Coordinates of C-alpha atoms in Angstrom, one line a residue:
L1 CA -25.2 11.7 -4.9
M2 CA -22.4 9.2 -5.4
H3 CA -20.6 10.8 -2.3
F4 CA -23.8 10.3 -0.3
I5 CA -24.2 6.8 -1.4
G6 CA -20.6 5.9 -1.1
H7 CA -20.4 7.3 2.6
E8 CA -23.6 5.4 3.4
V9 CA -22.3 2.1 2.1
K10 CA -18.9 2.5 3.8
G11 CA -20.7 3.2 7.0
Y12 CA -22.7 0.0 6.8
L13 CA -19.7 -2.1 6.0
T14 CA -17.6 -0.5 8.8
R15 CA -20.3 -1.4 11.3
D16 CA -20.6 -4.7 9.9
A17 CA -16.8 -5.2 10.3
S18 CA -17.0 -4.0 13.9
A19 CA -19.6 -6.6 14.6
F20 CA -17.8 -9.3 13.1
A21 CA -14.6 -8.3 14.8
A22 CA -16.4 -8.3 18.2
L23 CA -17.7 -11.9 17.5
A24 CA -14.3 -13.2 16.3
D25 CA -12.7 -11.6 19.5
G26 CA -15.0 -13.6 21.6
D27 CA -16.8 -10.7 23.1
F28 CA -20.1 -12.6 22.9
G29 CA -19.0 -15.9 24.0
H30 CA -17.1 -18.9 22.5
L31 CA -17.5 -19.8 18.9
S32 CA -17.2 -23.1 17.2
D33 CA -14.5 -23.6 14.6
T34 CA -16.9 -23.6 11.8
T35 CA -18.5 -20.4 13.0
R36 CA -15.3 -18.8 13.7
Q37 CA -14.1 -19.5 10.1
F38 CA -17.3 -17.9 8.7
V39 CA -17.1 -14.9 10.9
S40 CA -13.2 -14.5 9.9
R41 CA -14.2 -14.5 6.3
A42 CA -17.1 -12.3 6.7
L43 CA -14.8 -9.7 8.8
A44 CA -12.2 -9.8 5.9
Q45 CA -14.9 -9.2 3.1
S46 CA -16.4 -6.3 5.1
R47 CA -13.0 -4.6 5.6
D48 CA -12.1 -5.0 2.0
G49 CA -15.4 -3.7 0.8
A50 CA -15.2 -0.6 3.1
L51 CA -11.5 -0.2 1.7
S52 CA -12.7 -0.3 -1.7
V53 CA -15.4 2.5 -1.1
E54 CA -12.9 4.5 0.7
N55 CA -10.5 4.4 -2.2
I56 CA -13.1 5.6 -4.5
L57 CA -14.0 8.5 -2.2
T58 CA -10.4 9.4 -1.6
A59 CA -9.6 9.6 -5.3
S60 CA -12.7 11.9 -5.8
N61 CA -11.6 14.1 -3.0
Q62 CA -8.0 14.4 -4.5
K63 CA -9.5 15.3 -7.8
K64 CA -11.5 18.1 -6.0
G65 CA -8.3 19.1 -4.2
T66 CA -10.1 18.6 -0.8
V67 CA -7.6 16.2 0.8
S68 CA -5.7 17.5 3.6
Y69 CA -2.3 16.3 5.0
T70 CA -1.4 16.2 8.6
K71 CA 2.5 16.1 8.6
E72 CA 4.6 15.1 11.5
Q73 CA 8.1 13.7 11.9
F74 CA 8.5 9.9 12.2
D75 CA 10.9 7.2 11.3
L76 CA 10.1 5.7 7.8
K77 CA 12.0 2.5 8.6
E78 CA 9.7 1.8 11.7
L79 CA 6.5 2.5 9.7
I80 CA 7.5 0.2 6.9
A81 CA 8.4 -2.5 9.2
D82 CA 5.0 -2.2 10.9
V83 CA 3.2 -2.2 7.5
I84 CA 5.0 -5.5 6.6
E85 CA 4.0 -7.0 9.9
K86 CA 0.5 -6.4 9.1
S87 CA 0.7 -7.9 5.6
K88 CA 2.8 -10.8 6.6
Q89 CA 0.0 -13.2 7.4
T90 CA -1.5 -12.8 3.8
A91 CA 1.9 -13.6 2.3
T92 CA 2.3 -16.7 4.6
D93 CA -1.2 -17.9 3.6
K94 CA 0.0 -17.8 0.0
N95 CA 3.4 -19.5 0.9
L96 CA 5.4 -16.4 -0.1
D97 CA 8.6 -15.4 1.4
I98 CA 8.5 -11.5 2.4
L99 CA 11.8 -9.9 3.1
F100 CA 12.7 -6.5 4.4
S101 CA 16.2 -4.8 4.6
A102 CA 17.2 -1.1 5.2
D103 CA 20.6 0.2 4.4
E104 CA 22.1 1.3 7.7
S105 CA 25.1 2.9 6.0
G106 CA 23.3 5.3 3.7
A107 CA 24.9 6.7 0.6
P108 CA 28.7 7.4 0.2
G109 CA 29.6 10.4 2.3
F110 CA 27.0 10.0 5.0
D111 CA 28.0 9.8 8.6
K112 CA 26.1 7.9 11.3
L113 CA 24.2 11.1 12.3
T114 CA 22.6 11.3 8.7
T115 CA 21.6 7.7 8.1
S116 CA 18.4 8.0 10.1
Y117 CA 15.2 7.6 8.4
T118 CA 13.3 10.6 10.0
F119 CA 10.9 12.0 7.5
N120 CA 8.2 14.8 7.7
G121 CA 5.0 13.8 6.2
D122 CA 1.5 12.3 6.8
K123 CA 2.3 9.0 8.5
A124 CA -1.3 7.5 8.2
K125 CA -1.7 8.3 4.5
L126 CA 1.8 7.2 3.6
G127 CA 1.5 4.1 5.5
D128 CA -1.9 2.9 4.4
N129 CA -2.3 4.4 0.9
V130 CA 1.2 4.1 -0.2
F131 CA 3.5 1.7 1.4
R132 CA 0.9 -0.9 2.3
N133 CA -0.9 -0.6 -0.9
I134 CA 2.2 -1.4 -2.9
I135 CA 3.4 -4.2 -0.7
D136 CA -0.2 -5.7 -0.7
N137 CA -0.5 -5.4 -4.4
S138 CA 3.0 -7.3 -4.8
I139 CA 1.6 -10.1 -2.6
N140 CA -1.7 -10.3 -4.5
Y141 CA -0.3 -10.4 -7.9
T142 CA 2.6 -12.9 -7.0
P143 CA 1.3 -16.6 -7.2
S144 CA 4.8 -17.9 -5.9
G145 CA 8.0 -16.8 -4.8
S146 CA 8.9 -13.8 -2.9
V147 CA 8.3 -10.2 -2.1
T148 CA 11.4 -8.2 -1.1
V149 CA 11.1 -4.7 0.5
S150 CA 14.0 -2.4 0.8
L151 CA 14.6 1.1 2.0
K152 CA 17.9 3.2 1.5
K153 CA 19.3 6.8 1.2
E154 CA 21.0 7.9 -1.9
N155 CA 22.6 11.1 -3.2
L156 CA 20.5 13.0 -5.7
P157 CA 21.7 12.5 -9.1
D158 CA 23.5 14.8 -11.5
G159 CA 25.6 16.3 -8.9
K160 CA 22.5 18.0 -7.1
A161 CA 22.9 18.9 -3.6
G162 CA 21.1 16.7 -1.0
N163 CA 19.8 13.2 -0.9
K164 CA 16.7 11.2 -1.2
F165 CA 15.1 8.1 0.6
V166 CA 14.2 5.2 -1.9
F167 CA 11.6 2.6 -1.1
S168 CA 11.3 -0.3 -3.4
V169 CA 9.2 -3.6 -3.5
K170 CA 10.4 -6.3 -5.9
D171 CA 8.4 -9.4 -6.7
T172 CA 8.3 -12.5 -8.6
G173 CA 4.8 -12.1 -9.8
I174 CA 2.9 -11.8 -13.1
G175 CA 5.0 -8.7 -14.3
I176 CA 3.8 -5.7 -16.2
T177 CA 3.5 -5.2 -20.0
E178 CA 4.5 -2.0 -21.6
E179 CA 0.8 -1.4 -22.5
D180 CA -0.2 -2.1 -18.7
K181 CA 2.6 0.3 -17.4
K182 CA 0.5 3.2 -19.2
L183 CA -2.5 2.4 -17.0
L184 CA -0.9 1.7 -13.8
F185 CA -1.2 5.0 -12.1
T186 CA -4.4 6.3 -13.8
E187 CA -7.8 6.6 -12.3
G188 CA -9.4 3.2 -12.3
G189 CA -6.7 1.8 -14.5
H190 CA -6.3 -1.9 -14.7
G191 CA -3.8 -4.1 -16.5
E192 CA -5.0 -6.6 -19.1
N193 CA -4.9 -9.5 -16.8
S194 CA -4.9 -7.9 -13.4
Q195 CA -8.4 -8.6 -12.6
K196 CA -8.2 -12.1 -13.2
I197 CA -5.6 -12.4 -10.4
N198 CA -7.3 -9.9 -8.0
V199 CA -11.0 -9.6 -8.9
H200 CA -11.7 -7.0 -6.1
S201 CA -9.2 -4.4 -7.4
T202 CA -11.0 -0.9 -8.0
G203 CA -7.9 0.3 -10.0
Y204 CA -7.8 3.4 -7.7
G205 CA -5.1 2.3 -5.2
L206 CA -2.0 3.3 -7.3
F207 CA -3.8 6.5 -8.5
I208 CA -4.2 7.5 -4.9
A209 CA -0.6 6.5 -4.0
K210 CA 0.8 8.4 -6.8
N211 CA -1.2 11.7 -5.6
I212 CA 0.0 11.2 -2.0
V213 CA 3.7 10.7 -3.1
E214 CA 3.5 13.7 -5.3
A215 CA 2.0 15.8 -2.5
H216 CA 5.2 15.0 -0.4
G217 CA 7.5 15.9 -3.3
G218 CA 8.3 12.6 -4.3
T219 CA 8.1 10.2 -7.3
I220 CA 6.7 6.7 -7.9
R221 CA 7.3 4.4 -10.9
A222 CA 7.2 0.7 -11.8
E223 CA 9.6 -1.4 -13.5
S224 CA 9.3 -4.9 -15.1
L225 CA 10.9 -6.9 -17.9
G226 CA 7.4 -8.0 -19.1
A227 CA 4.7 -10.6 -18.4
G228 CA 5.6 -13.3 -16.1
K229 CA 9.0 -11.6 -15.1
G230 CA 7.9 -9.9 -11.7
S231 CA 7.9 -6.3 -11.1
T232 CA 9.5 -3.5 -8.9
F233 CA 7.8 -0.4 -7.5
I234 CA 10.0 2.4 -6.5
V235 CA 9.1 5.5 -4.3
E236 CA 11.6 8.3 -3.8
F237 CA 11.2 11.2 -1.6
P238 CA 13.6 14.1 -1.0
V239 CA 15.1 14.0 2.4

């Protein structure tokens, strides 16, 4: 029943978003400035609502083991740069600096042919549910300052053969307490003060991201010195 209701609500919100998008694009004629602002807000809210329902449905499907992955080769660096471009306006609206760096030299011992960021995985799920989710979270939970995204290739630790891709997002936001860290990647988990900052959070985003990362053989973790001291989210994938 919940799945049926969820899909129905998602359908309504998606159709509403399509209608508002058509209005915003001028498909039905010129809009006044006041009307355009109203339509833009309605479009953003419809998309946010559809995404919230989608997250709950996705988390349920992951628990049931019914999520499928379409894997292909793609460039991680290009995908992350594209995700940042989509999130840049939100950061700009909050007067936040958003920076991106990708290590071109790689870890010690890599030659030029091995420093590419070619990865085999589900490009859509990694882009939307992992990279964009983490970047948008950092933007949402950073009242002022900056969000720094980085990508690099490192050798595996402890003398293990092979190497790994390391994606990280560091912000100057509200930080994470030790108690909140226990809830971060759990189903519906919220930090003590997180919903005061982002009232629309469902608590499913990082739970979904964790499942997707692990399905690709990777790991995800969060680091923070405590409340008010910013945070860093780190995702690692075997090359």
